[in-house]
Amino acid sequence: MTSHPDVEALAFFAEELLEPDEERTVASHIDTCATCASTLDELTGVGEALAAAPAPAMPRDVADLLDRRIAEAVRERAAESPARDDAAPAAGAPASGATVVPLSRRRRRGHGPGFMPKLMMVAAAAVVIGGGGAAVFNGMLSPAADQSSGVAAPLQEEGGGEAAPEAAQSYTPQVVRSETVYTDASLPEQAALTLDRSPVGGAPSSEGVEPMAPVEPVPAGVEECALLLGEEFGTRFTLVDDASYGDGGSRAWVLFAPRGERYEVYVVDPRCAQGGDTAKSVLDQGTVQAP
Amino acid sequence: MDAVQELPDRELLTRHAQGDDQAFAVLVRRHRERLWAVAVRMMGDPEEASDALQDAFLSAFRAADRFRGESQVSTWMHRIVVNACHDRLRRRKVRPATPTEDSTLDVMSNERLGRMGGAPDHASQTEARMDVHAALELLPLDQRMALTLVDMLGYRVEEAAEILDVASGTVKSRCARGRAKLLPSLAHLRNPQHPGDVTTGRGGANPS
């Protein structure tokens, strides 16, 4: 009598996984060996024992929980900017009424242009321009920060006459604080440096340049101001520097909008969104080369 | 066109990726019972199965735009669930103070209960279940996952291979190795306790 094959060989035999000559050996062994024949049966029994192990049906509360989690995920995706500003809490204004769904903050790919209404395309273009920098920038952030730092997301409403409803659908530029005191004479150089250090400018061009993190929460009024001026000048601002301007060093916002290879830069009075002629709040203007 | 419920899986996934708010929930409802069965058998515990399913569905939710359509949507969802379970099982193996030990303790206390004559039927049933899962804990994850799909859940070897993203032969050999390893711990579930129903002829449960 040949020696007994081990259990694993028998299991392989049952699955017809053995080489032909080995299979013949085991087969003829089993014919004459009751022990191995019964081991083979027991292996079948293992499969049966596994199949017979009871599995509870999905409990109702698990089904409900899953529904809730998915509903949350849908809301989260639809709400492009969760409470980033005291003045604009996103709470309670989820996807309801949103006829368009913004680009997901976390997964910006995969939302084809076929779906986006025309208006959103404009904003999407701005996202693309700033996109490379934003990706690098996101890579530097902790996951938590990543969640709340809205990469420029699309615009929903076209009117925007009054302060944008906080429905978390407004177009949002990145805000930084460079602590620069901009001056008329040095605006191009100063703006170029800010851009270089900023999230939208991509990785800093030289070693000595210190990158800036975005400001959270965004100062009240920035979004509206960027929105109104953007409409005024037919552009989209992707970056705002909350800084100072002029001899007096009074507070000013410096807004950056990509245009081709260049950025248009506007220095504005922070009261720009508080009624009146927004164009008059522009204190200075220039263009700089994109980094 | 209000019959979202009747759209094919692939269409639902595409709509979801394009921003549709409803499509993903429909897709999940369509498959969740099946995927629950997978998760609860993989994890051996409803609580953990629930956690794994949540992980899986959220990751499918976000990954929908990366579905390339090489496989069925349901296979893709299975794969995500199986991966979520795999991650949790792996962490559980690394971290010793886990439900694994709890269930072993449960088995022991059930045995004690049984010996003391308390609720014998329930106890032995619980014991059998605990034994299967305690035994599965002994296996390498690869073998455990293959056996769960094929033996416990009755997936065809080819289906399991697609879900696990390996060759059919690999699934078969993982199952064979796993069964061989489980033999000492599971053979008793049939033979000593139910001498009557031994043996249905070899190969009966292993048609593949």
Coordinates of C-alpha atoms in Angstrom, one line a residue:
Chain A
M1 CA 0.0 0.0 0.0
T2 CA 1.3 3.5 -0.8
S3 CA 1.7 6.0 2.0
H4 CA -1.3 8.1 2.9
P5 CA -1.6 11.4 1.1
D6 CA -1.9 14.4 3.4
V7 CA -5.2 16.1 4.0
E8 CA -4.2 19.0 1.7
A9 CA -3.4 16.6 -1.1
L10 CA -6.9 15.1 -0.6
A11 CA -8.5 18.5 -0.7
F12 CA -6.6 19.3 -3.9
F13 CA -7.7 16.0 -5.3
A14 CA -11.3 16.9 -4.6
E15 CA -10.8 20.1 -6.5
E16 CA -9.1 18.3 -9.3
L17 CA -6.0 20.4 -8.8
L18 CA -3.5 17.7 -8.7
E19 CA -1.1 16.9 -11.5
P20 CA -2.3 13.9 -13.6
D21 CA 0.2 11.4 -12.2
E22 CA -0.3 12.5 -8.6
E23 CA -4.0 12.3 -9.2
R24 CA -3.8 8.8 -10.4
T25 CA -1.8 7.8 -7.4
V26 CA -4.2 9.4 -4.9
A27 CA -7.2 7.9 -6.7
S28 CA -5.9 4.4 -6.6
H29 CA -4.9 4.9 -3.0
I30 CA -8.4 6.0 -2.0
D31 CA -9.9 3.0 -3.6
T32 CA -8.1 0.8 -1.1
C33 CA -7.8 3.0 1.9
A34 CA -10.9 3.5 4.0
T35 CA -9.2 6.1 6.2
C36 CA -8.4 8.4 3.4
A37 CA -11.8 7.8 1.7
S38 CA -13.4 9.0 4.9
T39 CA -11.1 12.0 5.3
L40 CA -12.2 12.9 1.8
D41 CA -15.8 12.7 3.0
E42 CA -15.0 14.8 6.0
L43 CA -13.6 17.5 3.7
T44 CA -16.9 17.6 2.0
G45 CA -18.4 17.9 5.4
V46 CA -16.2 21.0 6.1
G47 CA -17.9 22.7 3.1
E48 CA -21.3 21.7 4.4
A49 CA -20.6 22.9 7.9
L50 CA -19.6 26.3 6.5
A51 CA -22.7 26.4 4.3
A52 CA -24.8 25.6 7.3
A53 CA -23.5 28.3 9.6
P54 CA -26.4 30.6 10.2
A55 CA -26.2 34.2 9.0
P56 CA -28.7 36.7 10.3
A57 CA -30.7 38.7 7.8
M58 CA -29.8 42.3 7.6
P59 CA -31.4 44.0 10.6
R60 CA -33.8 46.8 10.0
D61 CA -31.6 49.3 11.9
V62 CA -28.6 48.5 9.7
A63 CA -30.7 49.1 6.6
D64 CA -31.8 52.4 8.1
L65 CA -28.3 53.3 9.1
L66 CA -27.0 52.7 5.6
D67 CA -29.7 54.8 4.1
R68 CA -28.8 57.6 6.5
R69 CA -25.1 57.4 5.7
I70 CA -25.8 57.5 2.0
A71 CA -28.1 60.4 2.4
E72 CA -25.4 62.2 4.4
A73 CA -22.9 61.5 1.6
V74 CA -25.3 62.9 -0.9
R75 CA -25.8 66.0 1.1
E76 CA -22.1 66.4 1.7
R77 CA -21.4 66.1 -2.0
A78 CA -24.1 68.6 -2.8
A79 CA -23.1 71.2 -0.3
E80 CA -20.0 72.6 -1.7
S81 CA -19.0 74.7 1.3
P82 CA -19.8 73.6 4.8
A83 CA -19.8 76.3 7.4
R84 CA -16.6 78.1 6.6
D85 CA -17.9 81.5 7.7
D86 CA -20.0 82.5 10.6
A87 CA -22.0 84.6 8.3
A88 CA -22.6 81.6 6.0
P89 CA -23.4 78.5 7.9
A90 CA -24.2 75.7 5.5
A91 CA -26.2 73.9 8.0
G92 CA -29.8 73.2 7.2
A93 CA -29.4 74.1 3.6
P94 CA -28.4 70.8 2.0
A95 CA -29.0 69.7 -1.5
S96 CA -32.7 70.7 -1.4
G97 CA -33.5 73.1 -4.1
A98 CA -30.1 72.7 -5.7
T99 CA -30.9 72.2 -9.3
V100 CA -27.3 71.7 -10.1
V101 CA -24.9 69.7 -8.2
P102 CA -21.5 71.2 -7.6
L103 CA -18.2 69.6 -8.3
S104 CA -17.5 67.4 -5.4
R105 CA -14.9 68.9 -3.2
R106 CA -13.1 65.7 -2.7
R107 CA -13.4 64.2 -6.1
R108 CA -13.3 66.8 -8.7
R109 CA -12.8 64.4 -11.6
G110 CA -15.6 62.6 -13.3
H111 CA -18.2 65.3 -13.4
G112 CA -18.4 65.6 -17.1
P113 CA -19.2 68.8 -18.9
G114 CA -22.3 67.1 -20.3
F115 CA -24.0 67.4 -17.0
M116 CA -23.0 71.0 -16.1
P117 CA -25.2 73.8 -17.0
K118 CA -23.6 76.6 -19.0
L119 CA -23.1 78.9 -16.0
M120 CA -21.1 76.3 -14.1
M121 CA -18.8 75.8 -17.0
V122 CA -17.3 79.3 -16.4
A123 CA -16.5 78.5 -12.9
A124 CA -15.2 75.1 -13.8
A125 CA -12.8 76.7 -16.1
A126 CA -11.4 78.7 -13.2
V127 CA -11.0 75.5 -11.3
V128 CA -9.0 74.0 -14.1
I129 CA -6.7 76.9 -14.3
G130 CA -6.0 76.9 -10.6
G131 CA -6.3 73.1 -10.5
G132 CA -2.6 72.1 -10.6
G133 CA -1.8 74.4 -7.7
A134 CA -4.8 73.3 -5.8
A135 CA -3.8 69.7 -6.1
V136 CA -0.4 70.3 -4.8
F137 CA -1.9 72.4 -2.1
N138 CA -4.3 69.7 -1.0
G139 CA -1.5 67.3 -0.7
M140 CA 0.0 69.5 2.0
L141 CA -3.1 69.6 4.1
S142 CA -4.3 67.3 6.8
P143 CA -7.4 65.4 5.8
A144 CA -9.5 67.6 8.1
A145 CA -8.3 70.7 6.6
D146 CA -8.8 69.2 3.2
Q147 CA -12.4 68.8 3.8
S148 CA -13.1 72.4 4.6
S149 CA -10.8 74.1 2.2
G150 CA -13.1 74.4 -0.7
V151 CA -11.2 74.3 -3.9
A152 CA -12.9 76.8 -6.1
A153 CA -16.3 75.5 -6.6
P154 CA -18.8 76.5 -9.2
L155 CA -21.3 79.2 -9.1
Q156 CA -24.9 78.5 -8.9
E157 CA -27.0 81.6 -9.0
E158 CA -26.5 84.2 -11.7
G159 CA -28.1 87.2 -10.1
G160 CA -26.1 87.7 -7.0
G161 CA -27.5 91.2 -6.5
E162 CA -27.7 90.7 -2.8
A163 CA -25.4 88.8 -0.5
A164 CA -25.3 85.3 -1.8
P165 CA -27.6 83.1 0.0
E166 CA -25.5 80.8 2.1
A167 CA -26.8 77.8 0.4
A168 CA -23.3 76.8 0.0
Q169 CA -23.5 77.2 -3.7
S170 CA -21.6 80.4 -4.2
Y171 CA -18.2 80.6 -5.9
T172 CA -15.5 80.6 -3.4
P173 CA -11.9 81.8 -3.8
Q174 CA -9.1 80.8 -1.6
V175 CA -8.2 83.3 1.0
V176 CA -4.7 83.9 2.4
R177 CA -3.1 86.5 4.6
S178 CA 0.3 87.4 3.4
E179 CA 0.6 90.4 5.7
T180 CA 1.9 92.4 2.7
V181 CA 1.4 96.1 2.7
Y182 CA 0.8 96.6 -1.0
T183 CA 1.8 99.8 -2.7
D184 CA 1.0 101.2 -6.1
A185 CA 4.6 101.2 -7.1
S186 CA 5.4 97.6 -6.0
L187 CA 2.0 96.0 -6.8
P188 CA 3.3 93.7 -9.6
E189 CA 6.2 92.3 -7.6
Q190 CA 4.2 92.0 -4.4
A191 CA 1.3 90.3 -6.2
A192 CA 3.7 87.9 -8.0
L193 CA 5.2 86.9 -4.7
T194 CA 1.8 86.4 -3.0
L195 CA 0.7 84.3 -6.0
D196 CA 3.9 82.2 -5.7
R197 CA 3.3 81.6 -2.0
S198 CA -0.3 80.9 -2.4
P199 CA -2.2 77.6 -2.8
V200 CA -3.4 78.5 -6.3
G201 CA 0.1 79.4 -7.5
G202 CA 1.4 75.9 -7.3
A203 CA 4.5 74.9 -5.5
P204 CA 6.7 77.9 -4.6
S205 CA 9.2 78.6 -7.4
S206 CA 12.2 78.9 -5.2
E207 CA 13.4 77.6 -1.9
G208 CA 13.2 80.8 0.1
V209 CA 9.6 81.2 -0.6
E210 CA 7.3 80.2 2.3
P211 CA 4.0 78.8 1.2
M212 CA 0.8 80.1 2.8
A213 CA -2.1 78.1 4.1
P214 CA -5.6 79.3 3.4
V215 CA -7.5 81.3 6.0
E216 CA -10.4 79.7 7.7
P217 CA -13.0 80.9 8.2
V218 CA -13.0 83.2 5.2
P219 CA -13.6 86.8 6.3
A220 CA -17.2 88.0 6.0
G221 CA -17.9 89.6 2.7
V222 CA -15.0 88.2 0.7
E223 CA -17.2 85.8 -1.2
E224 CA -19.8 88.4 -2.1
C225 CA -17.1 90.9 -3.1
A226 CA -15.3 88.4 -5.3
L227 CA -18.6 87.4 -6.8
L228 CA -19.8 91.0 -7.5
L229 CA -16.5 92.1 -8.9
G230 CA -16.1 89.0 -10.9
E231 CA -19.4 89.8 -12.6
E232 CA -18.4 93.4 -13.0
F233 CA -15.2 92.5 -14.8
G234 CA -16.3 89.3 -16.4
T235 CA -13.9 87.2 -14.6
R236 CA -13.5 84.7 -11.7
F237 CA -11.3 85.3 -8.7
T238 CA -9.5 82.2 -7.4
L239 CA -7.4 83.9 -4.7
V240 CA -7.9 86.7 -2.2
D241 CA -5.2 88.1 -0.1
D242 CA -6.5 89.7 3.1
A243 CA -3.9 92.4 3.5
S244 CA -3.2 96.1 3.6
Y245 CA -2.6 98.8 1.0
G246 CA -1.1 102.2 0.7
D247 CA 0.8 104.6 3.0
G248 CA -1.8 104.3 5.7
G249 CA -1.6 100.5 5.6
S250 CA -5.4 100.3 5.7
R251 CA -7.0 97.0 5.2
A252 CA -7.5 95.9 1.7
W253 CA -8.3 92.7 -0.2
V254 CA -6.2 91.8 -3.2
L255 CA -8.1 89.7 -5.6
F256 CA -6.5 87.5 -8.2
A257 CA -8.2 86.2 -11.3
P258 CA -6.4 83.9 -13.9
R259 CA -6.5 85.0 -17.4
G260 CA -4.5 82.9 -19.8
E261 CA -0.9 83.0 -18.8
R262 CA -1.4 86.0 -16.5
Y263 CA -3.4 86.9 -13.4
E264 CA -5.4 90.1 -13.1
V265 CA -5.0 91.7 -9.8
Y266 CA -7.4 94.0 -8.1
V267 CA -6.9 95.8 -4.8
V268 CA -10.2 96.6 -3.3
D269 CA -11.7 98.1 -0.2
P270 CA -13.2 95.4 2.0
R271 CA -16.5 97.3 2.0
C272 CA -16.9 96.5 -1.6
A273 CA -19.9 94.3 -1.2
Q274 CA -21.8 96.7 1.0
G275 CA -23.9 98.3 -1.6
G276 CA -23.2 101.1 -4.0
D277 CA -20.9 100.9 -7.0
T278 CA -18.6 98.0 -6.5
A279 CA -16.3 99.1 -9.2
K280 CA -15.5 102.2 -7.1
S281 CA -14.1 100.1 -4.3
V282 CA -11.2 99.1 -6.6
L283 CA -8.1 100.9 -5.2
D284 CA -5.6 99.6 -7.6
Q285 CA -5.1 97.2 -10.5
G286 CA -2.4 95.3 -12.3
T287 CA -1.5 92.1 -14.0
V288 CA 1.2 89.6 -13.1
Q289 CA 2.6 86.6 -14.8
A290 CA 1.3 83.3 -13.6
P291 CA 4.0 81.5 -11.6
Chain B
M1 CA -38.7 58.2 -17.1
D2 CA -39.5 58.3 -13.4
A3 CA -38.7 54.7 -13.0
V4 CA -35.2 55.1 -11.6
Q5 CA -35.8 51.9 -9.8
E6 CA -35.7 50.1 -13.1
L7 CA -32.6 51.5 -14.6
P8 CA -29.7 49.1 -15.0
D9 CA -26.9 49.1 -12.5
R10 CA -24.5 50.7 -14.9
E11 CA -26.8 53.5 -15.7
L12 CA -27.4 54.2 -12.1
L13 CA -23.7 54.4 -11.4
T14 CA -23.1 56.7 -14.3
R15 CA -25.9 59.0 -13.1
H16 CA -24.5 59.0 -9.6
A17 CA -21.1 59.9 -10.9
Q18 CA -22.7 62.8 -12.8
G19 CA -24.3 64.1 -9.7
D20 CA -27.6 62.4 -9.5
D21 CA -28.8 62.4 -5.9
Q22 CA -31.0 59.3 -6.0
A23 CA -29.1 56.8 -8.2
F24 CA -26.6 55.5 -5.6
A25 CA -29.3 54.8 -3.0
V26 CA -31.3 52.8 -5.5
L27 CA -28.2 50.9 -6.4
V28 CA -27.4 50.1 -2.8
R29 CA -30.9 49.0 -2.0
R30 CA -30.8 46.7 -4.9
H31 CA -27.7 44.9 -3.7
R32 CA -27.5 45.4 0.0
E33 CA -29.1 42.2 1.2
R34 CA -26.6 40.1 -0.8
L35 CA -23.7 42.3 0.3
W36 CA -24.9 42.1 3.8
A37 CA -24.7 38.3 3.6
V38 CA -21.2 38.6 2.3
A39 CA -20.1 41.0 5.0
V40 CA -21.8 39.2 8.0
R41 CA -20.2 35.9 7.0
M42 CA -16.8 37.5 6.4
M43 CA -16.8 39.3 9.7
G44 CA -18.8 36.8 11.7
D45 CA -20.5 39.6 13.6
P46 CA -23.4 41.8 12.7
E47 CA -21.9 44.9 14.3
E48 CA -18.7 44.6 12.4
A49 CA -20.5 43.7 9.2
S50 CA -22.5 46.9 9.5
D51 CA -19.3 48.9 9.9
A52 CA -17.7 47.2 7.0
L53 CA -20.7 47.8 4.8
Q54 CA -20.7 51.5 5.7
D55 CA -17.0 51.7 4.8
A56 CA -17.7 50.0 1.6
F57 CA -20.7 51.9 0.5
L58 CA -19.0 55.3 1.2
S59 CA -16.0 54.3 -0.7
A60 CA -18.1 53.1 -3.6
F61 CA -20.0 56.3 -3.4
R62 CA -16.8 58.3 -3.9
A63 CA -15.1 55.9 -6.3
A64 CA -18.0 55.7 -8.7
D65 CA -16.2 57.9 -11.2
R66 CA -13.4 55.4 -11.4
F67 CA -15.6 52.5 -12.3
R68 CA -14.3 51.6 -15.7
G69 CA -16.8 49.0 -16.6
E70 CA -14.6 46.0 -17.1
S71 CA -16.8 44.1 -14.7
Q72 CA -20.4 44.0 -13.7
V73 CA -21.4 46.7 -11.2
S74 CA -22.5 44.1 -8.8
T75 CA -19.1 42.4 -9.0
W76 CA -17.4 45.7 -8.5
M77 CA -19.6 46.4 -5.4
H78 CA -18.8 42.9 -4.1
R79 CA -15.1 43.6 -4.5
I80 CA -15.4 46.9 -2.5
V81 CA -17.2 45.1 0.3
V82 CA -14.8 42.3 0.3
N83 CA -11.9 44.7 0.5
A84 CA -13.5 46.6 3.3
C85 CA -13.9 43.3 5.2
H86 CA -10.4 42.4 4.4
D87 CA -9.1 45.6 5.9
R88 CA -11.0 45.1 9.0
L89 CA -10.1 41.5 9.4
R90 CA -6.5 42.4 8.9
R91 CA -6.6 45.1 11.6
R92 CA -8.3 42.6 13.8
K93 CA -5.5 40.1 13.3
V94 CA -2.9 42.7 14.2
R95 CA -4.7 43.9 17.2
P96 CA -5.2 41.0 19.6
A97 CA -7.8 42.3 22.0
T98 CA -10.8 41.8 19.7
P99 CA -14.1 40.1 19.2
T100 CA -12.1 37.1 18.2
E101 CA -11.2 36.5 21.8
D102 CA -14.7 37.5 22.9
S103 CA -16.2 34.9 20.7
T104 CA -13.8 32.3 22.0
L105 CA -14.9 33.3 25.5
D106 CA -18.5 33.0 24.4
V107 CA -17.9 29.5 23.1
M108 CA -16.4 28.6 26.4
S109 CA -19.1 30.1 28.5
N110 CA -21.7 28.4 26.2
E111 CA -20.0 25.1 26.7
R112 CA -20.2 25.7 30.4
L113 CA -23.8 26.7 30.2
G114 CA -24.5 23.6 28.1
R115 CA -22.9 21.3 30.6
M116 CA -24.8 22.9 33.4
G117 CA -27.9 22.1 31.5
G118 CA -29.0 25.6 30.7
A119 CA -30.8 26.2 27.4
P120 CA -29.0 23.4 25.6
D121 CA -30.5 23.8 22.2
H122 CA -29.8 27.4 22.0
A123 CA -26.4 27.0 23.5
S124 CA -25.3 24.3 21.1
Q125 CA -26.5 26.2 18.2
T126 CA -24.6 29.3 19.3
E127 CA -21.7 27.1 19.9
A128 CA -21.8 25.7 16.4
R129 CA -21.8 29.2 14.9
M130 CA -19.1 30.4 17.1
D131 CA -17.1 27.4 16.3
V132 CA -17.3 28.0 12.6
H133 CA -16.2 31.6 13.0
A134 CA -13.6 30.8 15.6
A135 CA -12.2 28.2 13.2
L136 CA -12.2 30.7 10.3
E137 CA -10.1 33.0 12.4
L138 CA -7.4 30.5 12.2
L139 CA -7.1 30.7 8.5
P140 CA -5.0 33.1 6.5
L141 CA -7.2 35.8 5.1
D142 CA -6.9 34.7 1.5
Q143 CA -8.2 31.3 2.3
R144 CA -10.9 32.6 4.6
M145 CA -12.3 34.9 2.0
A146 CA -12.3 32.3 -0.7
L147 CA -14.0 29.8 1.5
T148 CA -16.6 32.4 2.7
L149 CA -17.6 33.2 -0.9
V150 CA -17.5 29.7 -2.3
D151 CA -18.5 27.4 0.6
M152 CA -20.5 29.6 2.8
L153 CA -22.3 31.7 0.3
G154 CA -22.3 29.4 -2.7
Y155 CA -20.7 31.7 -5.3
R156 CA -19.3 29.9 -8.3
V157 CA -15.6 29.7 -8.3
E158 CA -15.5 31.9 -11.4
E159 CA -17.6 34.6 -9.6
A160 CA -15.4 34.4 -6.5
A161 CA -12.3 34.7 -8.7
E162 CA -13.6 37.9 -10.3
I163 CA -14.6 39.4 -7.0
L164 CA -11.3 38.6 -5.4
D165 CA -9.5 39.6 -8.6
V166 CA -7.5 36.3 -8.9
A167 CA -7.5 33.3 -11.2
S168 CA -10.1 30.6 -10.7
G169 CA -7.3 28.1 -10.0
T170 CA -6.2 30.3 -7.2
V171 CA -9.6 30.3 -5.6
K172 CA -9.8 26.6 -5.9
S173 CA -6.5 26.0 -4.2
R174 CA -7.2 28.5 -1.5
C175 CA -10.5 26.7 -0.8
A176 CA -8.7 23.4 -0.8
R177 CA -6.1 24.5 1.6
G178 CA -8.6 26.2 3.8
R179 CA -10.8 23.1 4.0
A180 CA -7.8 21.0 4.8
K181 CA -6.9 23.3 7.6
L182 CA -10.4 23.5 9.0
L183 CA -10.9 19.8 9.0
P184 CA -9.7 19.1 12.5
S185 CA -11.8 21.9 14.0
L186 CA -15.0 21.4 12.0
A187 CA -15.2 17.7 11.3
H188 CA -16.8 17.2 14.8
L189 CA -19.7 19.5 13.9
R190 CA -21.1 16.7 11.8
N191 CA -19.8 13.4 12.8
P192 CA -19.9 12.9 16.6
Q193 CA -23.0 14.8 17.2
H194 CA -25.1 13.7 14.3
P195 CA -23.9 10.2 13.5
G196 CA -27.0 9.7 11.5
D197 CA -26.4 12.1 8.7
V198 CA -22.7 11.3 7.9
T199 CA -21.6 11.3 4.4
T200 CA -23.5 12.2 1.3
G201 CA -20.9 10.8 -1.0
R202 CA -17.7 12.5 -1.8
G203 CA -17.5 15.5 -3.9
G204 CA -21.1 16.4 -3.1
A205 CA -20.5 19.8 -1.9
N206 CA -17.5 20.4 -4.1
P207 CA -18.9 20.3 -7.6
S208 CA -16.4 22.8 -8.9

